[in-house]
Coordinates of C-alpha atoms in Angstrom, one line a residue:
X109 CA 21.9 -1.1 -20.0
X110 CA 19.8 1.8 -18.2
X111 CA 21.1 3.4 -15.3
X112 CA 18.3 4.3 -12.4
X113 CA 19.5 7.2 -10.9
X114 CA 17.9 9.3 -8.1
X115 CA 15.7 12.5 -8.2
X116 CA 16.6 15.4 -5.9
X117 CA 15.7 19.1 -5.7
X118 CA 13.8 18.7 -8.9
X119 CA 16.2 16.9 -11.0
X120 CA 17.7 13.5 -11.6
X121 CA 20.6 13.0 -10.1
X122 CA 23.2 10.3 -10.9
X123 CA 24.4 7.7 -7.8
X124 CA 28.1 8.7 -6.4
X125 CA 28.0 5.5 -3.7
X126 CA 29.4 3.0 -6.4
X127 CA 26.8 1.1 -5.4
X128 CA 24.5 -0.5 -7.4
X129 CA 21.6 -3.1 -7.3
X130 CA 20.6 -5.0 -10.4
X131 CA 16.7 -4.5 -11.5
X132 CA 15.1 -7.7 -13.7
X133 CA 12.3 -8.7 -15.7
X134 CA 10.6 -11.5 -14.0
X135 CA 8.9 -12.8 -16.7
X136 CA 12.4 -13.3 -18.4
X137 CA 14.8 -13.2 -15.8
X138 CA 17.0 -10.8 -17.5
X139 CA 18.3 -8.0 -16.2
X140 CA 16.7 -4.6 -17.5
X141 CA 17.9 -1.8 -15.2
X142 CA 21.0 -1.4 -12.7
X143 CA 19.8 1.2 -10.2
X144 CA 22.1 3.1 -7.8
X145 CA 21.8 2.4 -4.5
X146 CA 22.3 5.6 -2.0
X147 CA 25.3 6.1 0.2
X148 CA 24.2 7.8 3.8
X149 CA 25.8 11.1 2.6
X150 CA 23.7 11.3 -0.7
X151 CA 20.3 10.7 1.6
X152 CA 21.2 13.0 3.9
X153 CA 21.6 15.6 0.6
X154 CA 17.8 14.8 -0.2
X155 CA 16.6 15.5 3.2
X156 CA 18.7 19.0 2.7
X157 CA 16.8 19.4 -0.2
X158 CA 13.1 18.8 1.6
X159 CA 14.0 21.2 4.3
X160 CA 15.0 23.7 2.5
X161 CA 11.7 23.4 0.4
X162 CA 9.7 23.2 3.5
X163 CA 9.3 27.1 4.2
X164 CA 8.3 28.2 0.6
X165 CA 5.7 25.2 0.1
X166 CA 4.2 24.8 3.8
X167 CA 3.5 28.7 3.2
X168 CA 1.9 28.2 -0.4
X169 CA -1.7 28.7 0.0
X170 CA -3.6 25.2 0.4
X171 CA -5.8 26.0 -2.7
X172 CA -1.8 26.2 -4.9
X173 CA -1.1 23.1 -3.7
X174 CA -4.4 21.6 -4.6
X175 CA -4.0 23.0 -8.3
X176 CA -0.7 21.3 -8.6
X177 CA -2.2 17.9 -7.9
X178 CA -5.2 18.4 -10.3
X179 CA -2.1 19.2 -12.5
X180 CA -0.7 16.1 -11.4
X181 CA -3.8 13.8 -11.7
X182 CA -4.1 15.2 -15.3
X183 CA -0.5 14.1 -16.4
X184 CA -1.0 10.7 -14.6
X185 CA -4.0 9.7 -16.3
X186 CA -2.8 10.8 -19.5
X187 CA 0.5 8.7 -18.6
X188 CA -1.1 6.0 -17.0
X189 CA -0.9 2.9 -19.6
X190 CA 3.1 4.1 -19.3
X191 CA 3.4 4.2 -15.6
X192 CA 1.9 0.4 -16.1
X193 CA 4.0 -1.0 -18.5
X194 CA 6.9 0.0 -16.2
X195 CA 5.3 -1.9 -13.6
X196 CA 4.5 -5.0 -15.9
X197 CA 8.3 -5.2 -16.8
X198 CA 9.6 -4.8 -13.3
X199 CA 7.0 -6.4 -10.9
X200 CA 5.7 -9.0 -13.3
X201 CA 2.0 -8.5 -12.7
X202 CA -0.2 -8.1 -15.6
X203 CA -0.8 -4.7 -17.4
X204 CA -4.9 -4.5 -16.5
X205 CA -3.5 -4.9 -13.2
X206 CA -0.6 -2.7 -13.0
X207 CA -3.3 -0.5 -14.4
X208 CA -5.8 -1.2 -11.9
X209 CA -2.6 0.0 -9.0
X210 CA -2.5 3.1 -11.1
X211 CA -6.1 4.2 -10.7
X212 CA -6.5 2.9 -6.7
X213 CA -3.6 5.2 -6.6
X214 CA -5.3 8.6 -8.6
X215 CA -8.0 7.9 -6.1
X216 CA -5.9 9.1 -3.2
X217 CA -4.5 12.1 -5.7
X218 CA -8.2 12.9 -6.3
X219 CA -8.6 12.9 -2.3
X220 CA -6.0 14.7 -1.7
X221 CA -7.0 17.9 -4.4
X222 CA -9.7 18.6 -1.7
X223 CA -7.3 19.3 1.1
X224 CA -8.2 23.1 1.6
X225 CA -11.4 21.9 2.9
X226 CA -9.7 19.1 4.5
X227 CA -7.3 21.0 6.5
X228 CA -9.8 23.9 7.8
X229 CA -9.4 23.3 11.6
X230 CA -12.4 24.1 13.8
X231 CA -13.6 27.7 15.3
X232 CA -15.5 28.1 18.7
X233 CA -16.7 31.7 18.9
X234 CA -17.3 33.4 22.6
X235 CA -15.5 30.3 24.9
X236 CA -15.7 32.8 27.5
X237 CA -16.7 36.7 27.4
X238 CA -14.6 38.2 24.4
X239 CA -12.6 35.0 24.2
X240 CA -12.9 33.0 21.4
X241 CA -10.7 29.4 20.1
X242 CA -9.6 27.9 16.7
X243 CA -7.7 25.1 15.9
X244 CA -4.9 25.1 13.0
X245 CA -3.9 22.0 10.9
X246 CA -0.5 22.7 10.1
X247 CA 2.2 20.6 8.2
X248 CA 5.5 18.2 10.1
X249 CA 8.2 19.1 7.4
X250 CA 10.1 16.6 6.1
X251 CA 8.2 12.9 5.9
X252 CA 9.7 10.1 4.4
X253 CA 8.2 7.2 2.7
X254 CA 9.5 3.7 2.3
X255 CA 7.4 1.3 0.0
X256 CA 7.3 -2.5 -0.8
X257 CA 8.2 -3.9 -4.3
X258 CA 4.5 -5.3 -5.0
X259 CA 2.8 -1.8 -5.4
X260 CA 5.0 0.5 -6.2
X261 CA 2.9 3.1 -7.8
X262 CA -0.3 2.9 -6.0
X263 CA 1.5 2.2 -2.5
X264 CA 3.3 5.5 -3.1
X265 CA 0.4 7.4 -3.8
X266 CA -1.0 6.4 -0.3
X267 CA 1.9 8.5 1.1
X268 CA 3.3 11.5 -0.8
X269 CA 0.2 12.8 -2.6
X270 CA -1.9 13.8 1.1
X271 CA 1.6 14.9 2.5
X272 CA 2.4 16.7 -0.2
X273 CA -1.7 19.2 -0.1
X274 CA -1.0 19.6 3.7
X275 CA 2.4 21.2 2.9
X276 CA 5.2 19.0 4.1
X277 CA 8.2 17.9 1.4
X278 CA 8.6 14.7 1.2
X279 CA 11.3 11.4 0.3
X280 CA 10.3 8.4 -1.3
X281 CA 12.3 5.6 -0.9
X282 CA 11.1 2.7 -3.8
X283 CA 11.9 -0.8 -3.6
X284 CA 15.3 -1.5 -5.4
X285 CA 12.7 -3.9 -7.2
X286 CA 10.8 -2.1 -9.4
X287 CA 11.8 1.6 -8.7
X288 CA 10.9 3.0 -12.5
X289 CA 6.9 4.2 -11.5
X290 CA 8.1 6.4 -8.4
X291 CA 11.2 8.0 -10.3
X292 CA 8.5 9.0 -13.6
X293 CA 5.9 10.1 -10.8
X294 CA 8.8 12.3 -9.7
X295 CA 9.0 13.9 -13.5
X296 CA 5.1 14.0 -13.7
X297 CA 5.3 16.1 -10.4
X298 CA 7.7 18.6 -11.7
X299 CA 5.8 19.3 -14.9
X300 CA 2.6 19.8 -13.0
X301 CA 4.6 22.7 -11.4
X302 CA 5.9 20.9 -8.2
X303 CA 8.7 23.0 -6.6
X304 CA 12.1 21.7 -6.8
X305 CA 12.9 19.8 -3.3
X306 CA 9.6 19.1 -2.5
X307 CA 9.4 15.5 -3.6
X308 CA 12.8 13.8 -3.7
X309 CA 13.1 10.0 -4.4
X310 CA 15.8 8.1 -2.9
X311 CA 16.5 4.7 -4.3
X312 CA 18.8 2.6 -1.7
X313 CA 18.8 0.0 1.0
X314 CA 19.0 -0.1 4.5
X315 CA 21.8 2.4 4.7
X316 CA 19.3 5.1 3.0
X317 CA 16.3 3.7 5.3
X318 CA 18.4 3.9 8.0
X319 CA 19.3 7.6 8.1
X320 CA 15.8 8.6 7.2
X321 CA 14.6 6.9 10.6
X322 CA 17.2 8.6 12.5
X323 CA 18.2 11.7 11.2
X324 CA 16.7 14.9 13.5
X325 CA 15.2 16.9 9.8
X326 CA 12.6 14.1 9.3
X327 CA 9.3 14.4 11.2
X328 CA 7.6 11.4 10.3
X329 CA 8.1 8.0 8.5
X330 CA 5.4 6.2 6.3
X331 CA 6.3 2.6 6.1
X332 CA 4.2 -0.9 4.3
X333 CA 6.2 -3.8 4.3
X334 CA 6.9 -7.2 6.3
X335 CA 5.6 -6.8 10.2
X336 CA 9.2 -7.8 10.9
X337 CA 10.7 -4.8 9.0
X338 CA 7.5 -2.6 10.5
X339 CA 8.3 -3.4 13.6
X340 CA 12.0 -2.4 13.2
X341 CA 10.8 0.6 11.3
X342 CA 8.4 2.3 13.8
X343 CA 10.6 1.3 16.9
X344 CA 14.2 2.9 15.5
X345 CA 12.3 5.5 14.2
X346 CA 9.7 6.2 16.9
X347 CA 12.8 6.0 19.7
X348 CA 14.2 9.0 17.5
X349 CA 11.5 11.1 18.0
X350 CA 9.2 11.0 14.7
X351 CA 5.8 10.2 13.9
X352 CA 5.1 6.4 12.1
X353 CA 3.0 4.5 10.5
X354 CA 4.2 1.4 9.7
X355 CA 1.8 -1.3 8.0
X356 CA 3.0 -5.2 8.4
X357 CA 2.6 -8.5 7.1
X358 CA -0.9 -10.3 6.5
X359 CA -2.8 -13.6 6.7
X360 CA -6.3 -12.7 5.0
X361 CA -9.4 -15.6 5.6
X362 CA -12.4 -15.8 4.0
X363 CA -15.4 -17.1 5.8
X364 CA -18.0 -19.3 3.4
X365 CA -21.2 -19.9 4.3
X366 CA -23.2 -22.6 3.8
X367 CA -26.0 -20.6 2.2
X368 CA -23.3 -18.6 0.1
X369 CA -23.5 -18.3 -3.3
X370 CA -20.5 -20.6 -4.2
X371 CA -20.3 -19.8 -7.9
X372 CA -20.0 -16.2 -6.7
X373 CA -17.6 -17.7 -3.7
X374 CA -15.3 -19.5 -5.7
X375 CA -15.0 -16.9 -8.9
X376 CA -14.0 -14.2 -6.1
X377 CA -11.3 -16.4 -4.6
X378 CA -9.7 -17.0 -7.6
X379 CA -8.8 -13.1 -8.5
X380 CA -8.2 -12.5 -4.5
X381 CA -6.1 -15.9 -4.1
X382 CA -4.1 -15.7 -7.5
X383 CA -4.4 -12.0 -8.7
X384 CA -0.9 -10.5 -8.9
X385 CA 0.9 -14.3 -7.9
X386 CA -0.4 -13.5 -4.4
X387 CA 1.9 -10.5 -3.5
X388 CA -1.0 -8.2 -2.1
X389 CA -1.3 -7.9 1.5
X390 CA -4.7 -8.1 0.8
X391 CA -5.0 -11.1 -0.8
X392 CA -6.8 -13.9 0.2
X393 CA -4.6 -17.2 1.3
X394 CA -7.1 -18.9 3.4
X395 CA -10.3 -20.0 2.8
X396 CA -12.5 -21.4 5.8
X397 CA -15.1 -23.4 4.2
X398 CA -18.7 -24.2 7.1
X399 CA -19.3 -27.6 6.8
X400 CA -17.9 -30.2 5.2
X401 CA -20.8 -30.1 2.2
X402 CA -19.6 -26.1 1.5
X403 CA -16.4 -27.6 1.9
X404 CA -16.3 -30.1 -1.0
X405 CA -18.6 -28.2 -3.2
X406 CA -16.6 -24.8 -2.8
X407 CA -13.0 -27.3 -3.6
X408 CA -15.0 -28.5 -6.5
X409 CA -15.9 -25.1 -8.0
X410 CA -12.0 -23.6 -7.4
X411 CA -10.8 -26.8 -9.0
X412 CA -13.2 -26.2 -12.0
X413 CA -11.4 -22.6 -12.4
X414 CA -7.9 -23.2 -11.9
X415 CA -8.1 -25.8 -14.8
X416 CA -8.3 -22.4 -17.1
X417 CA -5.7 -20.6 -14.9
X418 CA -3.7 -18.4 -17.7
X419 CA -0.4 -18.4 -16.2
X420 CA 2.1 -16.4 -18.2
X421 CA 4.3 -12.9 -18.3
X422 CA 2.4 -9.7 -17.9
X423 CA 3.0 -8.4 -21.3
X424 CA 1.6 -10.2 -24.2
X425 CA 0.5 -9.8 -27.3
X426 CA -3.7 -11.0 -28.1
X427 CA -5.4 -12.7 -24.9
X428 CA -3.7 -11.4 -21.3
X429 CA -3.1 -13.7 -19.0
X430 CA -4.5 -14.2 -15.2
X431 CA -1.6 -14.3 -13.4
X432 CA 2.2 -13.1 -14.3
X433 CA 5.7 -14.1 -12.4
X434 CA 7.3 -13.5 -8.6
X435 CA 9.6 -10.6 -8.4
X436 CA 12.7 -12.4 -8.2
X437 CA 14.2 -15.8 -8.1
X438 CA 15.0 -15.8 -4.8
X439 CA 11.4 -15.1 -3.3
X440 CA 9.9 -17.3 -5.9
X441 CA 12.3 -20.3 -4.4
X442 CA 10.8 -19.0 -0.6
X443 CA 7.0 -19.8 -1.8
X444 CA 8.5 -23.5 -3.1
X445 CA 10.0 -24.0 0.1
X446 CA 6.3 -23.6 1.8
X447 CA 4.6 -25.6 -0.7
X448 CA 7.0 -28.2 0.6
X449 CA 6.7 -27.7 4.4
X450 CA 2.8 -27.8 3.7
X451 CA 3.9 -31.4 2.3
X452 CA 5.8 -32.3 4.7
X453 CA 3.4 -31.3 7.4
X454 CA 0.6 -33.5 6.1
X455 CA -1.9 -31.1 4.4
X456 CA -3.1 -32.0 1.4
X457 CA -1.3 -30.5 -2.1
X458 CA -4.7 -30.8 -4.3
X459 CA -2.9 -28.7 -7.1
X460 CA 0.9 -28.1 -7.2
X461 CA 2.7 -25.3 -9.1
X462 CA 6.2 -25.8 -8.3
X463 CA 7.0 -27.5 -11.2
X464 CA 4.9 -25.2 -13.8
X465 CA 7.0 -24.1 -17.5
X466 CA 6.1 -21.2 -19.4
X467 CA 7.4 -21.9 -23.3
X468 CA 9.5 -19.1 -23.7
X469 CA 10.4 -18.3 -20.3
X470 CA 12.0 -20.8 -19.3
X471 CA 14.0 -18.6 -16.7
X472 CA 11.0 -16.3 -15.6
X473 CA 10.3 -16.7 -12.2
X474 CA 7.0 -18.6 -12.4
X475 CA 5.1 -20.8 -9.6
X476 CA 1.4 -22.4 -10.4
X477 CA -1.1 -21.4 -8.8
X478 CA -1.6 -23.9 -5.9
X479 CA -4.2 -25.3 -3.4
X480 CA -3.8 -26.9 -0.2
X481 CA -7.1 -29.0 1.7
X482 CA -7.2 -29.7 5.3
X483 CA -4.8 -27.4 6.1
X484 CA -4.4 -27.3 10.0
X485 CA -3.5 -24.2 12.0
X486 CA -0.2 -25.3 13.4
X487 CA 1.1 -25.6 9.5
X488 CA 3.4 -23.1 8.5
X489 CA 2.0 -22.7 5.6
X490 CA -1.1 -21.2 8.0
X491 CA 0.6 -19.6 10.4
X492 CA 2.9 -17.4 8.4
X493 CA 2.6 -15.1 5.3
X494 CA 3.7 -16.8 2.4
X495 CA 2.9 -13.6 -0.3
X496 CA 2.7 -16.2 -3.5
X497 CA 0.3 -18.2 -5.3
X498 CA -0.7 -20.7 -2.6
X499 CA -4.5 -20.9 -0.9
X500 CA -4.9 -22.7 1.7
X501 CA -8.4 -24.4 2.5
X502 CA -9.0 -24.6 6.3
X503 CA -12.4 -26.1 7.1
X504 CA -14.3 -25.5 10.1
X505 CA -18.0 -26.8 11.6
X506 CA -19.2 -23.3 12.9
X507 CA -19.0 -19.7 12.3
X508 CA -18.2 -19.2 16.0
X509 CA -15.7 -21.8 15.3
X510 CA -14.3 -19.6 12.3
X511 CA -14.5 -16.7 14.4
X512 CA -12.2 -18.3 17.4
X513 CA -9.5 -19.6 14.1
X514 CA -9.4 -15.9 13.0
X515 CA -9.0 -13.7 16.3
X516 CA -6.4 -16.3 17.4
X517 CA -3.8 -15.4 14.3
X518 CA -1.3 -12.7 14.6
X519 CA -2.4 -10.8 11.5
X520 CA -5.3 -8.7 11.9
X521 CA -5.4 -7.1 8.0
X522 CA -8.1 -8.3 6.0
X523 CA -10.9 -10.4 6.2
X524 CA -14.4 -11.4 4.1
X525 CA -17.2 -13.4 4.9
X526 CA -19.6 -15.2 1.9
X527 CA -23.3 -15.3 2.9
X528 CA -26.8 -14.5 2.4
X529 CA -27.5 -14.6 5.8
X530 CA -27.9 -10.8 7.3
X531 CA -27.4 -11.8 11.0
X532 CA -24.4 -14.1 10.4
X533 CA -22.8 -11.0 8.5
X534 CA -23.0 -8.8 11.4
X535 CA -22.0 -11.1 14.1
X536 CA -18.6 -11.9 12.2
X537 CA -18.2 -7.7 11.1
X538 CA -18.6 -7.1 14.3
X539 CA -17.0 -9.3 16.3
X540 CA -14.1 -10.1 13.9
X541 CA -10.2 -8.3 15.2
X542 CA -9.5 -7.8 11.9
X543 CA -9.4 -4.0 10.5
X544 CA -10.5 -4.0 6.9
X545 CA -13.6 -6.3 6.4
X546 CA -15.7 -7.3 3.7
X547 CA -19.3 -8.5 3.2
X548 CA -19.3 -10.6 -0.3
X549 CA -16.4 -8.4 -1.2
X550 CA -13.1 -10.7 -1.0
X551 CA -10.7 -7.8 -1.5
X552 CA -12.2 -5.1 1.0
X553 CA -9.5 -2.6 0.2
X554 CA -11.3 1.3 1.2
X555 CA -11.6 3.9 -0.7
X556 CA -9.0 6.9 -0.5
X557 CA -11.9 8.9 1.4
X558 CA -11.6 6.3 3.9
X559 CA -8.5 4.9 5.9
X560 CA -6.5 1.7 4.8
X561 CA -4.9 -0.3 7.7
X562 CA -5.1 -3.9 10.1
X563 CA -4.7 -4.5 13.6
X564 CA -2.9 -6.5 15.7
X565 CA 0.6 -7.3 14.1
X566 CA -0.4 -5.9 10.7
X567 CA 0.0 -2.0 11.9
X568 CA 2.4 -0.7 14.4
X569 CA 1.4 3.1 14.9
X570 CA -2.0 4.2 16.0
X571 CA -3.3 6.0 12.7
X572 CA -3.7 4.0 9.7
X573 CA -3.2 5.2 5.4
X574 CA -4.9 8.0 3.2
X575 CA -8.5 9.0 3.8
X576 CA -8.8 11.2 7.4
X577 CA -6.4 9.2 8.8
X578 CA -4.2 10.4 6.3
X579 CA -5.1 13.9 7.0
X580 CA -4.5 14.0 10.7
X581 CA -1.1 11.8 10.2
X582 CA 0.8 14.5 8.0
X583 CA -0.4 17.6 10.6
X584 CA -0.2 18.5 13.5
X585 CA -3.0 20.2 15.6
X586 CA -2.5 23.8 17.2
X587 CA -5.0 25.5 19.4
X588 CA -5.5 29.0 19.7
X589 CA -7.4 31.0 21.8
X590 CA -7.6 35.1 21.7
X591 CA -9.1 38.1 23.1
X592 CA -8.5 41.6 22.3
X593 CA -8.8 44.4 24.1
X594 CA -12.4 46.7 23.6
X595 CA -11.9 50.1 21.3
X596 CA -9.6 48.7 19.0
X597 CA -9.9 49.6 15.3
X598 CA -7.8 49.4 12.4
X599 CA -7.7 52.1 10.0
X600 CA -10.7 51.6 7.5
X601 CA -9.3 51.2 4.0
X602 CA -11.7 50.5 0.8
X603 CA -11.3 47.9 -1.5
X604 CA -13.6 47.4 -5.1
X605 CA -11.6 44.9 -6.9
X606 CA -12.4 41.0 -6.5
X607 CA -10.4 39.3 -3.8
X608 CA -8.0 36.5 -5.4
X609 CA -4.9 34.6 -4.9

């Protein structure tokens, strides 16, 4: 069986804890992979390794840096269908969507590759007589990164590629999951010419998390996650000094309108609802239907597509399917367990998946895509984040009525409203608490050249994920301000040739 080892100070390096966590194949439930898990001693060797790095790469010119991840962007596209398949096999999710993760995380690479213009500063000339001010954008050193089992390529590349152009080193700590993707990212990086020790990757548990949040070499911690875990991440590591960002759970609504397009509606809420089994934090898991006419109608049109739901393992030969496995047994057992409190507390189970058989994997850890009606907000199917196939249909007679629903849950991470109607559009955009929203776009996930993060209970840390955000998380700002004396002058010296690196 394959061993999952670590990479540190540019090589892979084989687990000395005796620890090890088993990695499976959802679809199968068969063990693929044992992966070591890291002892305190071994994380504290990869944070070493980062800060020794730190000198020689924060002092590489920006424009070296940026070559690398060209370099790097190169090697993943040409790598890409491989870095999917790895996900496929440990995450579950099909390959045009392990694929999709790939390319929403190159996006951020692409971003990054323009951090010497990025990272400039800003220059006041004459702030007073002879004086003048700049500002410098310099790296933290040592960041760590700690990412969730359902993205973890693209979640990843949030993190390490923008920390990485402003020149600090970096950890990543996978999920014991599915850690293949951020290991091969790790190989990729040295062949684009990444100095040894400048990206390490940590597999472990809370022992490894643990002494990254609290040990005095690392600067700042990138987290995404449960908002339990986030909360326990940015407080133990914010009360030891370092900078966090820490992004938490999520209960995404979508808003349809009576004069929305419901075809449109419904087709949207299918990928957002049931795309990767539900384990996005941006997926949609309640819909909140105007009217009980949109209501019906929209429950119609959903129940039309779920009837052709292809339900099945990620890999396949011919025809791929919609929607592949949970990661593991256990979690796939934790979305049962809410189908059956939604039972229990009197919503309506209009589709159930609990009982759905795949021939052929028989042991894959499969639930049905599944639709709740007349959900009510004190249902804990509602009020918490269940991360699996399940949508719940929450109906409501205004969209100030929607609005009030919305503002008043916990989560604050996504949101989208269906309409034609301009005005109503801008009302709920603008006076929605939620910090990603989207206008006939179910999945409003920004671009890298934007920032990527909630409010309320779904962030804990003031500066959300890639785009400037990104920028002004991994540096820190220096202001300098200079005069120099009158009748100076250097000795003039020549130069012909053309100035380069």
């Amino acid at each position: 069986m394959q061993q999952l080892h670590h990479f540190i100070n540019g090589q892979s390096q084989p687990g000395d804890s005796g620890r090890n966590a088993p990695v499976y194949n959802p679809a199968t439930g068969e063990q693929s992979a044992s992966v070591s898990l890291a002892s305190a001693e071994e994380t504290r060797s990869a944070i070493a390794a980062a800060s020794a790095a730190f000198p020689g790469w924060s002092n590489t010119s920006a424009l070296k840096r940026s070559r690398i991840l060209f370099r790097f962007k190169a090697l993943l596209e040409k790598h890409s269908d491989e870095l999917a398949t790895l996900i496929s096999r440990e995450h579950g999710k099909v390959h045009s969507d392990a694929l999709g993760e790939v390319t929403r995380g190159m996006e951020v690479v692409e971003f990054a590759c323009g951090m010497p213009h990025l990272q400039k500063g800003e220059h006041s000339l004459n702030v007073g007589t002879g004086v003048d001010s700049h500002s410098l954008m310099q790296p933290l050193g040592v960041c760590a990164g700690i990412a969730p089992f359902n993205f973890p390529a693209m979640v990843p590349m949030w993190m390490f590629p923008i920390a990485l152009a402003t020149g600090n080193t970096f950890i990543m700590k996978p999920s014991e999951k599915d850690p293949s993707a951020p290991l091969r990212m790790a190989e990729l990086l040295t062949e684009a010419g990444l100095p040894p020790g400048v990206f390490n990757v940590v597999n472990g548990d809370k022992e490894a998390v643990d002494v990254l949040l609290t040990d005095e070499r690392v600067e700042a911690v990138s987290f995404v996650g449960s908002t339990p875990i986030a909360e326990y991440i940015y407080s133990t590591a914010s009360a030891h000094g370092k900078r966090v960002q820490a992004l938490g759970g999520a209960k995404n609504h979508m808003v349809v309108m009576p004069d929305a397009d419901l075809d449109q509606a419904a087709d949207a809420l299918m990928g957002a609802a049931y795309g990767s089994a539900g384990e996005r934090c941006m997926a949609i898991s309640v819909a909140v239907p105007i009217g009980e006419q949109t209501a019906q109608r929209l429950r119609d049109k959903i129940l039309e597509r779920m009837a052709t739901l292809r339900v099945g393992p990620g890999e396949v030969e011919g025809q791929e399917n919609d929607m592949g496995p949970l990661i593991s047994r256990v979690h796939a057992d934790k979305v049962i367990e809410f189908i059956d409190s939604g039972v229990e507390q009197g919503a309506e189970l209009v589709v159930d998946g609990r009982d759905i058989k795949i021939a052929g994997h028989e042991n894959g850890y499969f639930v049905g895509a599944t639709l709740f009606d007349h959900v009510r907000p004190d249902m804990r199917i509602y009020a918490e984040e269940i991360f699996g196939p399940v949508l719940c249909l929450v109906r409501q007679e205004s969209l100030d009525e929607a609005i009030a629903l919305i503002n008043a849950h916990e989560y604050g991470n996504g949101t989208a409203i269906f309409t034609r109607d301009g005005d109503a559009a801008r009302q709920y955009t603008t006076r929605i608490q939620v910090g990603m929203v989207g206008v006939n776009v179910p999945i409003p996930v920004p671009m890298a050249f934007h920032s990527f993060g909630g409010w309320k209970r779904s962030l804990f840390g003031p500066l959300h994920m890639h785009g400037p955000d990104g920028v002004r998380f991994y540096t820190r700002m220096k202001a300098v301000t200079t005069r120099w004396p009158d009748g100076l002058r250097s000795e003039q010296t020549s130069h012909f040739t053309m100035p380069t690196l």
